mmCIF file of C-alpha atoms in Angstrom:
data_model
loop_
_atom_site.group_PDB
_atom_site.id
_atom_site.type_symbol
_atom_site.label_atom_id
_atom_site.label_comp_id
_atom_site.label_asym_id
_atom_site.label_seq_id
_atom_site.Cartn_x
_atom_site.Cartn_y
_atom_site.Cartn_z
ATOM 1 C CA MET A 231 5.233 -24.726 -4.483
ATOM 2 C CA ARG A 232 5.706 -21.447 -6.762
ATOM 3 C CA GLY A 233 6.426 -18.369 -5.835
ATOM 4 C CA VAL A 234 8.234 -15.052 -6.910
ATOM 5 C CA VAL A 235 11.854 -14.817 -6.234
ATOM 6 C CA PHE A 236 14.470 -11.953 -6.847
ATOM 7 C CA ASP A 237 18.084 -13.231 -6.423
ATOM 8 C CA GLY A 238 19.458 -10.295 -6.921
ATOM 9 C CA GLU A 239 19.220 -9.926 -10.389
ATOM 10 C CA ARG A 240 16.150 -10.913 -11.397
ATOM 11 C CA ALA A 241 12.741 -11.529 -10.886
ATOM 12 C CA GLU A 242 11.268 -15.108 -11.926
ATOM 13 C CA VAL A 243 8.449 -17.312 -10.680
ATOM 14 C CA VAL A 244 10.612 -20.974 -8.766
ATOM 15 C CA ASP A 245 8.376 -24.165 -8.250
ATOM 16 C CA ASP A 246 10.465 -25.703 -5.562
ATOM 17 C CA LEU A 247 10.225 -22.921 -2.458
ATOM 18 C CA ASP A 248 9.672 -24.031 0.815
ATOM 19 C CA VAL A 249 8.108 -22.471 4.178
ATOM 20 C CA ARG A 250 8.745 -23.754 7.501
ATOM 21 C CA GLU A 251 5.367 -24.471 9.950
ATOM 22 C CA PRO A 252 3.798 -21.939 11.575
ATOM 23 C CA GLY A 253 5.314 -21.246 15.703
ATOM 24 C CA PRO A 254 3.524 -20.262 18.501
ATOM 25 C CA GLY A 255 2.391 -16.845 17.666
ATOM 26 C CA GLU A 256 2.323 -17.554 13.239
ATOM 27 C CA VAL A 257 -0.691 -18.129 10.869
ATOM 28 C CA GLN A 258 0.075 -19.589 7.664
ATOM 29 C CA VAL A 259 -1.630 -18.781 4.912
ATOM 30 C CA ALA A 260 -2.374 -20.221 1.568
ATOM 31 C CA VAL A 261 -2.582 -16.801 -0.438
ATOM 32 C CA SER A 262 -5.285 -16.640 -3.194
ATOM 33 C CA ALA A 263 -4.577 -13.674 -4.662
ATOM 34 C CA ALA A 264 -1.908 -10.869 -4.734
ATOM 35 C CA GLY A 265 -1.958 -7.018 -5.445
ATOM 36 C CA LEU A 266 1.634 -5.905 -7.365
ATOM 37 C CA CYS A 267 2.204 -3.152 -5.983
ATOM 38 C CA HIS A 268 5.178 -0.796 -6.923
ATOM 39 C CA SER A 269 7.111 -1.112 -4.002
ATOM 40 C CA ASP A 270 8.006 -5.109 -5.189
ATOM 41 C CA LEU A 271 9.552 -2.988 -8.411
ATOM 42 C CA SER A 272 11.178 -1.414 -6.112
ATOM 43 C CA VAL A 273 13.135 -4.003 -5.360
ATOM 44 C CA VAL A 274 13.730 -5.117 -8.313
ATOM 45 C CA ASP A 275 15.243 -2.044 -9.526
ATOM 46 C CA GLY A 276 16.993 -1.025 -6.799
ATOM 47 C CA THR A 277 15.213 1.316 -5.096
ATOM 48 C CA ILE A 278 14.182 -0.489 -2.185
ATOM 49 C CA PRO A 279 17.629 -2.249 -0.872
ATOM 50 C CA PHE A 280 16.257 -5.806 -0.091
ATOM 51 C CA PRO A 281 19.050 -8.126 1.617
ATOM 52 C CA VAL A 282 18.013 -11.688 -1.574
ATOM 53 C CA PRO A 283 17.147 -14.121 -1.880
ATOM 54 C CA VAL A 284 14.051 -13.106 -1.839
ATOM 55 C CA VAL A 285 10.173 -13.887 -1.742
ATOM 56 C CA LEU A 286 8.496 -10.820 -3.572
ATOM 57 C CA GLY A 287 4.346 -9.767 -2.500
ATOM 58 C CA HIS A 288 3.308 -7.473 0.712
ATOM 59 C CA GLU A 289 -0.533 -6.987 -0.955
ATOM 60 C CA GLY A 290 -2.456 -10.599 -0.652
ATOM 61 C CA ALA A 291 -5.308 -12.464 1.003
ATOM 62 C CA GLY A 292 -6.075 -15.661 1.516
ATOM 63 C CA VAL A 293 -7.388 -19.072 3.216
ATOM 64 C CA VAL A 294 -6.188 -19.772 6.803
ATOM 65 C CA GLU A 295 -3.993 -23.416 6.390
ATOM 66 C CA ALA A 296 -2.839 -23.770 9.975
ATOM 67 C CA VAL A 297 -1.941 -22.059 13.713
ATOM 68 C CA GLY A 298 0.153 -21.782 15.548
ATOM 69 C CA ALA A 299 0.495 -22.115 19.800
ATOM 70 C CA GLY A 300 -1.445 -18.646 21.903
ATOM 71 C CA VAL A 301 -3.139 -18.339 18.203
ATOM 72 C CA GLY A 302 -6.790 -17.349 18.826
ATOM 73 C CA HIS A 303 -8.768 -14.587 16.800
ATOM 74 C CA VAL A 304 -8.291 -16.872 13.352
ATOM 75 C CA ARG A 305 -8.547 -20.081 12.832
ATOM 76 C CA PRO A 306 -7.411 -22.851 9.332
ATOM 77 C CA GLY A 307 -10.506 -21.774 7.309
ATOM 78 C CA ASP A 308 -10.864 -18.480 8.081
ATOM 79 C CA HIS A 309 -10.595 -15.506 5.091
ATOM 80 C CA VAL A 310 -7.766 -12.955 5.493
ATOM 81 C CA ALA A 311 -5.788 -10.276 4.058
ATOM 82 C CA LEU A 312 -2.330 -10.077 4.932
ATOM 83 C CA SER A 313 -0.975 -7.170 6.400
ATOM 84 C CA THR A 314 3.143 -6.172 6.257
ATOM 85 C CA LEU A 315 3.319 -5.275 10.124
ATOM 86 C CA ALA A 316 4.389 -7.367 12.096
ATOM 87 C CA ASN A 317 4.352 -5.667 15.266
ATOM 88 C CA CYS A 318 4.930 -6.318 18.716
ATOM 89 C CA GLY A 319 2.057 -5.655 20.180
ATOM 90 C CA ALA A 320 4.067 -4.944 23.252
ATOM 91 C CA CYS A 321 6.529 -1.326 23.142
ATOM 92 C CA ALA A 322 5.507 2.120 23.519
ATOM 93 C CA ASP A 323 5.209 2.790 20.189
ATOM 94 C CA CYS A 324 2.049 -0.131 19.739
ATOM 95 C CA ASP A 325 0.683 0.619 23.454
ATOM 96 C CA ARG A 326 0.248 4.051 22.553
ATOM 97 C CA GLY A 327 -1.779 2.917 19.077
ATOM 98 C CA ARG A 328 1.195 3.599 16.795
ATOM 99 C CA PRO A 329 2.043 0.357 15.630
ATOM 100 C CA THR A 330 3.166 1.377 11.999
ATOM 101 C CA MET A 331 6.533 3.138 14.199
ATOM 102 C CA CYS A 332 7.204 -0.273 16.318
ATOM 103 C CA ARG A 333 11.136 -0.632 15.926
ATOM 104 C CA ARG A 334 10.652 -4.133 16.114
ATOM 105 C CA ALA A 335 8.429 -4.546 12.383
ATOM 106 C CA ILE A 336 10.804 -3.076 9.868
ATOM 107 C CA GLY A 337 14.363 -3.518 9.255
ATOM 108 C CA ARG A 338 14.502 -7.410 10.806
ATOM 109 C CA PRO A 339 13.859 -9.545 7.771
ATOM 110 C CA THR A 340 13.494 -13.206 8.401
ATOM 111 C CA ARG A 341 13.877 -16.690 6.595
ATOM 112 C CA PRO A 342 10.934 -18.156 6.779
ATOM 113 C CA PHE A 343 11.537 -19.164 3.119
ATOM 114 C CA SER A 344 13.901 -22.237 1.686
ATOM 115 C CA ARG A 345 15.104 -23.208 -1.695
ATOM 116 C CA GLY A 346 17.379 -26.130 -2.185
ATOM 117 C CA GLY A 347 18.526 -26.097 1.283
ATOM 118 C CA ARG A 348 18.643 -22.437 0.879
ATOM 119 C CA GLU A 349 16.924 -19.704 3.081
ATOM 120 C CA VAL A 350 15.400 -16.909 1.439
ATOM 121 C CA PHE A 351 14.415 -13.935 2.911
ATOM 122 C CA GLN A 352 11.340 -12.898 3.388
ATOM 123 C CA PHE A 353 10.062 -8.957 2.049
ATOM 124 C CA ALA A 354 7.973 -6.722 3.856
ATOM 125 C CA ALA A 355 7.353 -9.699 7.159
ATOM 126 C CA ASN A 356 4.388 -11.482 4.884
ATOM 127 C CA SER A 357 5.792 -12.398 0.706
ATOM 128 C CA ALA A 358 2.503 -12.976 -0.947
ATOM 129 C CA PHE A 359 3.742 -14.342 -3.846
ATOM 130 C CA ALA A 360 4.128 -17.801 -2.906
ATOM 131 C CA GLU A 361 1.377 -20.274 -2.354
ATOM 132 C CA ARG A 362 1.465 -19.694 0.920
ATOM 133 C CA THR A 363 2.925 -17.351 3.953
ATOM 134 C CA VAL A 364 3.196 -17.413 7.759
ATOM 135 C CA VAL A 365 3.054 -14.301 9.153
ATOM 136 C CA LYS A 366 3.019 -13.632 12.761
ATOM 137 C CA ALA A 367 -0.835 -13.825 13.687
ATOM 138 C CA VAL A 368 -1.128 -10.129 14.279
ATOM 139 C CA GLN A 369 -1.339 -9.225 9.932
ATOM 140 C CA ALA A 370 -3.625 -12.391 9.577
ATOM 141 C CA VAL A 371 -6.979 -10.555 10.232
ATOM 142 C CA ARG A 372 -10.377 -12.186 9.832
ATOM 143 C CA ILE A 373 -12.565 -10.870 6.487
ATOM 144 C CA PRO A 374 -15.757 -11.934 5.410
ATOM 145 C CA ARG A 375 -16.450 -14.191 2.993
ATOM 146 C CA ASP A 376 -18.616 -12.936 1.040
ATOM 147 C CA ILE A 377 -15.336 -10.002 -0.343
ATOM 148 C CA PRO A 378 -13.580 -11.439 -3.323
ATOM 149 C CA LEU A 379 -10.127 -12.144 -2.669
ATOM 150 C CA THR A 380 -8.981 -10.845 -5.536
ATOM 151 C CA SER A 381 -10.264 -7.406 -4.024
ATOM 152 C CA ALA A 382 -9.770 -7.966 -1.182
ATOM 153 C CA ALA A 383 -5.927 -9.113 -1.096
ATOM 154 C CA LEU A 384 -5.258 -4.985 -2.057
ATOM 155 C CA ILE A 385 -6.747 -3.665 1.154
ATOM 156 C CA GLY A 386 -3.055 -4.796 3.216
ATOM 157 C CA CYS A 387 -1.790 -2.089 0.927
ATOM 158 C CA GLY A 388 -2.848 0.484 -1.361
ATOM 159 C CA VAL A 389 -5.669 0.889 0.861
ATOM 160 C CA LEU A 390 -4.145 0.539 4.481
ATOM 161 C CA THR A 391 -1.784 3.430 2.750
ATOM 162 C CA GLY A 392 -3.794 5.639 0.106
ATOM 163 C CA VAL A 393 -7.084 5.626 2.326
ATOM 164 C CA GLY A 394 -5.159 5.435 5.769
ATOM 165 C CA ALA A 395 -3.203 8.954 5.087
ATOM 166 C CA VAL A 396 -6.263 10.559 4.308
ATOM 167 C CA LEU A 397 -7.746 9.481 7.836
ATOM 168 C CA ASN A 398 -4.981 8.931 9.804
ATOM 169 C CA ARG A 399 -1.686 11.412 8.722
ATOM 170 C CA ALA A 400 -4.334 14.463 6.770
ATOM 171 C CA ARG A 401 -7.783 13.636 8.832
ATOM 172 C CA VAL A 402 -9.241 15.737 5.710
ATOM 173 C CA ASP A 403 -12.307 16.994 7.481
ATOM 174 C CA ARG A 404 -15.721 17.849 6.196
ATOM 175 C CA GLY A 405 -14.754 20.433 2.845
ATOM 176 C CA ASP A 406 -11.983 20.591 2.924
ATOM 177 C CA GLY A 407 -9.642 20.483 -0.976
ATOM 178 C CA VAL A 408 -7.343 17.873 -1.453
ATOM 179 C CA VAL A 409 -4.535 17.498 -4.257
ATOM 180 C CA VAL A 410 -3.652 13.132 -5.516
ATOM 181 C CA ILE A 411 -0.128 14.356 -7.911
ATOM 182 C CA GLY A 412 -0.194 10.670 -9.360
ATOM 183 C CA ALA A 413 -3.959 8.200 -9.771
ATOM 184 C CA GLY A 414 -1.983 5.045 -9.749
ATOM 185 C CA GLY A 415 -2.652 2.584 -7.055
ATOM 186 C CA ILE A 416 -1.610 4.087 -4.217
ATOM 187 C CA GLY A 417 -3.206 8.028 -5.428
ATOM 188 C CA LEU A 418 -6.855 6.699 -6.251
ATOM 189 C CA ASN A 419 -7.246 5.235 -3.120
ATOM 190 C CA VAL A 420 -6.191 8.082 -1.732
ATOM 191 C CA VAL A 421 -9.502 9.969 -3.927
ATOM 192 C CA GLN A 422 -11.832 7.807 -2.277
ATOM 193 C CA GLY A 423 -10.424 8.395 0.743
ATOM 194 C CA ALA A 424 -11.108 12.261 0.452
ATOM 195 C CA ARG A 425 -14.038 11.734 -0.445
ATOM 196 C CA ILE A 426 -15.728 9.054 2.485
ATOM 197 C CA ALA A 427 -13.291 11.437 4.449
ATOM 198 C CA GLY A 428 -16.136 14.452 2.860
ATOM 199 C CA ALA A 429 -13.840 16.493 0.777
ATOM 200 C CA THR A 430 -15.628 18.499 -1.575
ATOM 201 C CA ARG A 431 -12.220 19.703 -4.026
ATOM 202 C CA ILE A 432 -10.865 16.686 -5.032
ATOM 203 C CA VAL A 433 -8.393 17.457 -7.585
ATOM 204 C CA ALA A 434 -6.584 13.871 -9.142
ATOM 205 C CA VAL A 435 -2.893 14.728 -11.250
ATOM 206 C CA ASP A 436 -1.078 12.624 -13.874
ATOM 207 C CA ALA A 437 0.190 13.190 -16.898
ATOM 208 C CA ASN A 438 -2.264 10.174 -18.303
ATOM 209 C CA PRO A 439 -5.222 11.217 -19.676
ATOM 210 C CA GLU A 440 -6.654 8.147 -20.435
ATOM 211 C CA LYS A 441 -7.033 8.423 -16.444
ATOM 212 C CA GLU A 442 -9.312 10.881 -15.464
ATOM 213 C CA ALA A 443 -12.977 8.204 -16.342
ATOM 214 C CA VAL A 444 -11.101 6.173 -13.388
ATOM 215 C CA ALA A 445 -10.253 8.474 -10.999
ATOM 216 C CA ARG A 446 -13.833 10.504 -11.727
ATOM 217 C CA ARG A 447 -15.099 7.127 -10.660
ATOM 218 C CA PHE A 448 -13.157 6.982 -7.279
ATOM 219 C CA GLY A 449 -14.362 10.705 -6.155
ATOM 220 C CA ALA A 450 -11.927 13.212 -8.214
ATOM 221 C CA THR A 451 -14.473 16.050 -8.451
ATOM 222 C CA HIS A 452 -11.299 17.407 -11.539
ATOM 223 C CA PHE A 453 -8.629 15.777 -12.948
ATOM 224 C CA LEU A 454 -5.569 17.859 -14.687
ATOM 225 C CA THR A 455 -2.400 16.383 -15.736
ATOM 226 C CA SER A 456 -0.203 18.623 -14.485
ATOM 227 C CA VAL A 457 -0.160 20.774 -11.733
ATOM 228 C CA GLU A 458 -0.581 23.822 -13.707
ATOM 229 C CA GLY A 459 -4.213 24.531 -13.528
ATOM 230 C CA VAL A 460 -4.603 23.874 -9.693
ATOM 231 C CA ARG A 461 -5.158 26.888 -8.784
ATOM 232 C CA ASP A 462 -7.727 27.493 -11.099
ATOM 233 C CA VAL A 463 -9.181 25.028 -8.559
ATOM 234 C CA LEU A 464 -8.448 25.978 -5.651
ATOM 235 C CA PRO A 465 -7.646 29.726 -5.339
ATOM 236 C CA THR A 466 -5.637 30.111 -2.124
ATOM 237 C CA GLY A 467 -4.548 26.733 -2.306
ATOM 238 C CA ALA A 468 -5.132 23.019 -1.422
ATOM 239 C CA ASP A 469 -5.305 22.211 2.349
ATOM 240 C CA HIS A 470 -4.257 18.750 1.573
ATOM 241 C CA ALA A 471 -1.704 17.543 -0.808
ATOM 242 C CA PHE A 472 -0.833 14.546 -1.795
ATOM 243 C CA GLU A 473 2.390 13.437 -3.935
ATOM 244 C CA CYS A 474 2.054 9.781 -5.043
ATOM 245 C CA VAL A 475 4.441 8.986 -7.382
ATOM 246 C CA GLY A 476 7.643 9.679 -5.979
ATOM 247 C CA ARG A 477 9.687 12.540 -7.631
ATOM 248 C CA VAL A 478 11.399 15.085 -5.952
ATOM 249 C CA GLU A 479 10.270 18.045 -8.096
ATOM 250 C CA LEU A 480 6.635 16.272 -7.468
ATOM 251 C CA ILE A 481 7.280 17.079 -4.101
ATOM 252 C CA ARG A 482 8.583 20.411 -4.260
ATOM 253 C CA GLN A 483 4.933 21.656 -6.593
ATOM 254 C CA ALA A 484 2.544 19.162 -3.527
ATOM 255 C CA ILE A 485 4.436 21.591 -0.884
ATOM 256 C CA ASP A 486 4.526 24.796 -3.441
ATOM 257 C CA LEU A 487 0.293 23.935 -3.448
ATOM 258 C CA LEU A 488 -0.306 24.533 -0.036
ATOM 259 C CA ASP A 489 -2.635 26.906 1.104
ATOM 260 C CA ARG A 490 -2.601 28.399 4.676
ATOM 261 C CA HIS A 491 -1.926 25.757 7.463
ATOM 262 C CA GLY A 492 -2.111 23.174 4.490
ATOM 263 C CA GLN A 493 -0.047 19.549 5.077
ATOM 264 C CA ALA A 494 2.506 18.160 2.203
ATOM 265 C CA VAL A 495 2.021 14.363 2.417
ATOM 266 C CA LEU A 496 4.540 11.916 0.969
ATOM 267 C CA LEU A 497 3.289 8.766 -0.164
ATOM 268 C CA GLY A 498 5.124 8.233 -2.871
ATOM 269 C CA VAL A 499 9.253 6.525 -2.855
ATOM 270 C CA PRO A 500 12.161 7.876 -4.287
ATOM 271 C CA ALA A 501 15.400 6.602 -3.976
ATOM 272 C CA ALA A 502 16.942 5.887 -0.718
ATOM 273 C CA THR A 503 19.527 8.989 -1.378
ATOM 274 C CA ALA A 504 17.293 10.881 -3.138
ATOM 275 C CA GLU A 505 17.673 14.685 -1.853
ATOM 276 C CA ALA A 506 13.966 17.336 -1.915
ATOM 277 C CA SER A 507 13.949 21.273 -1.888
ATOM 278 C CA PHE A 508 11.638 23.267 -0.974
ATOM 279 C CA LEU A 509 10.936 27.236 0.144
ATOM 280 C CA VAL A 510 11.602 27.315 4.077
ATOM 281 C CA SER A 511 10.226 30.617 3.992
ATOM 282 C CA SER A 512 6.567 28.787 2.409
ATOM 283 C CA LEU A 513 6.070 26.923 5.477
ATOM 284 C CA TYR A 514 6.008 29.815 8.021
ATOM 285 C CA LEU A 515 2.131 30.027 7.945
ATOM 286 C CA ASP A 516 1.304 26.267 9.637
ATOM 287 C CA LYS A 517 2.254 24.771 6.739
ATOM 288 C CA SER A 518 3.633 21.252 7.017
ATOM 289 C CA ILE A 519 5.073 18.547 4.925
ATOM 290 C CA LEU A 520 3.714 14.567 6.378
ATOM 291 C CA GLY A 521 5.734 11.645 5.693
ATOM 292 C CA CYS A 522 2.961 9.155 5.608
ATOM 293 C CA ARG A 523 4.544 4.660 6.609
ATOM 294 C CA TYR A 524 2.009 2.291 5.481
ATOM 295 C CA GLY A 525 -1.160 4.870 5.951
ATOM 296 C CA SER A 526 -0.252 4.793 9.468
ATOM 297 C CA SER A 527 -2.168 2.722 10.205
ATOM 298 C CA ARG A 528 -3.342 0.306 13.063
ATOM 299 C CA PRO A 529 -4.176 -3.228 10.750
ATOM 300 C CA GLN A 530 -6.660 -5.073 13.243
ATOM 301 C CA ARG A 531 -8.575 -1.578 13.314
ATOM 302 C CA ASP A 532 -8.564 -0.224 9.978
ATOM 303 C CA ILE A 533 -9.061 -3.501 7.832
ATOM 304 C CA ALA A 534 -12.239 -5.048 9.100
ATOM 305 C CA LEU A 535 -12.788 -1.305 8.670
ATOM 306 C CA TYR A 536 -12.404 -1.057 4.186
ATOM 307 C CA ALA A 537 -14.625 -4.312 4.746
ATOM 308 C CA ASP A 538 -17.067 -2.940 6.534
ATOM 309 C CA LEU A 539 -17.566 0.225 3.538
ATOM 310 C CA TYR A 540 -16.297 -2.279 1.047
ATOM 311 C CA ARG A 541 -19.569 -3.616 2.001
ATOM 312 C CA GLU A 542 -21.582 -0.612 2.400
ATOM 313 C CA GLY A 543 -20.790 0.279 -1.070
ATOM 314 C CA ARG A 544 -18.572 3.060 -0.087
ATOM 315 C CA LEU A 545 -15.287 1.607 -1.292
ATOM 316 C CA LEU A 546 -14.334 0.655 -3.684
ATOM 317 C CA LEU A 547 -11.894 -2.819 -4.162
ATOM 318 C CA ASP A 548 -13.472 -4.376 -7.239
ATOM 319 C CA GLU A 549 -12.198 -1.566 -9.422
ATOM 320 C CA LEU A 550 -9.124 -0.982 -8.313
ATOM 321 C CA VAL A 551 -7.988 -4.688 -9.915
ATOM 322 C CA THR A 552 -7.506 -4.025 -13.417
ATOM 323 C CA ALA A 553 -6.092 -7.108 -14.562
ATOM 324 C CA THR A 554 -5.318 -10.698 -13.351
ATOM 325 C CA TYR A 555 -2.945 -12.964 -13.748
ATOM 326 C CA PRO A 556 -1.720 -16.459 -13.373
ATOM 327 C CA VAL A 557 1.395 -16.201 -10.894
ATOM 328 C CA GLU A 558 3.231 -17.872 -14.000
ATOM 329 C CA ASP A 559 2.280 -14.890 -16.192
ATOM 330 C CA PHE A 560 4.441 -12.293 -12.905
ATOM 331 C CA ALA A 561 6.881 -11.158 -15.782
ATOM 332 C CA LYS A 562 3.897 -9.687 -18.400
ATOM 333 C CA ALA A 563 2.309 -8.328 -14.628
ATOM 334 C CA ALA A 564 4.866 -6.750 -13.741
ATOM 335 C CA GLN A 565 6.159 -4.700 -16.926
ATOM 336 C CA ASP A 566 2.182 -3.943 -17.482
ATOM 337 C CA ALA A 567 2.635 -2.721 -13.763
ATOM 338 C CA GLY A 568 5.895 -0.744 -14.215
ATOM 339 C CA GLU A 569 4.598 1.585 -17.892
ATOM 340 C CA GLY A 570 1.698 2.476 -16.127
ATOM 341 C CA ARG A 571 -1.006 0.368 -17.959
ATOM 342 C CA VAL A 572 -3.055 -0.642 -15.090
ATOM 343 C CA ALA A 573 -3.607 1.061 -11.694
ATOM 344 C CA ARG A 574 -3.440 -3.117 -10.355
ATOM 345 C CA ALA A 575 -2.028 -6.230 -11.651
ATOM 346 C CA VAL A 576 -3.220 -8.658 -9.597
ATOM 347 C CA LEU A 577 -1.549 -12.394 -9.137
ATOM 348 C CA THR A 578 -3.748 -15.190 -9.073
ATOM 349 C CA PHE A 579 -2.341 -18.122 -7.524
#
């Protein structure tokens, strides 16, 4: 079968990939569409270290082909969105409703794929850039059949991360002032999350002025090409500032933009060894710097919620899909995404 494999030097589309059958508590999914997230590109450029060879992709949707023993919440033929959280469901963090903190879901890559007799790693417990993948049952969330799979694919990372950061981590409230630095796939979901939460002033900041129209479509009340004008919109500062790019100088800017009791939420991913600096004294007015893994999401709950919001017209998905590419055109999709020409590229099978 076809898939996108990174061997440590280059990512290429191959057609001789195999995946094993699902075991107990697992689901095999025929992937229909997969979003190309910046995290996939970060594996290729070395920003995110990962063992190789690896099948890329972690934001997908498709149709259940087979289920292993003990799986009852989905069955063959169901449409599902895939999450990256292969959480165990039994540890203390899972029991507290914090599956993103499950230690069995982080840093334990498996190898359900093979190529030429050699085992191949799975990226983010998902590997959606393959015609078929095998995931833990908890990662497959049934969605209504009337949601296009090209749109549903984006729920599993971009929406869970961006909207989740607003609703679950920052807990943005009605009337709050929000700054979103970076209007890419994650940033746009932060913007619409803030809109859904009831924020009254939502300032999107991106160096590319061509992103203004789409940022406003998702809910931005203001658009700036730098943070210089933020204080004109929010004179006392922001209640929440989200850094969605992954650059340390922008992290500093997000912190400096905060009002008293404000929160800076870090969503962009810089290099693993990157360090950021800030004035310690600036935090004593009850300001906070918050890390955020995967939108602090609970996928089985949140994906169903976002599907309902989409069907009600309150959550935008179709508008996120700025370009679709057959999987054979992965190189073109990666180039367009890496150069910022598309908010979200979607690979189709």
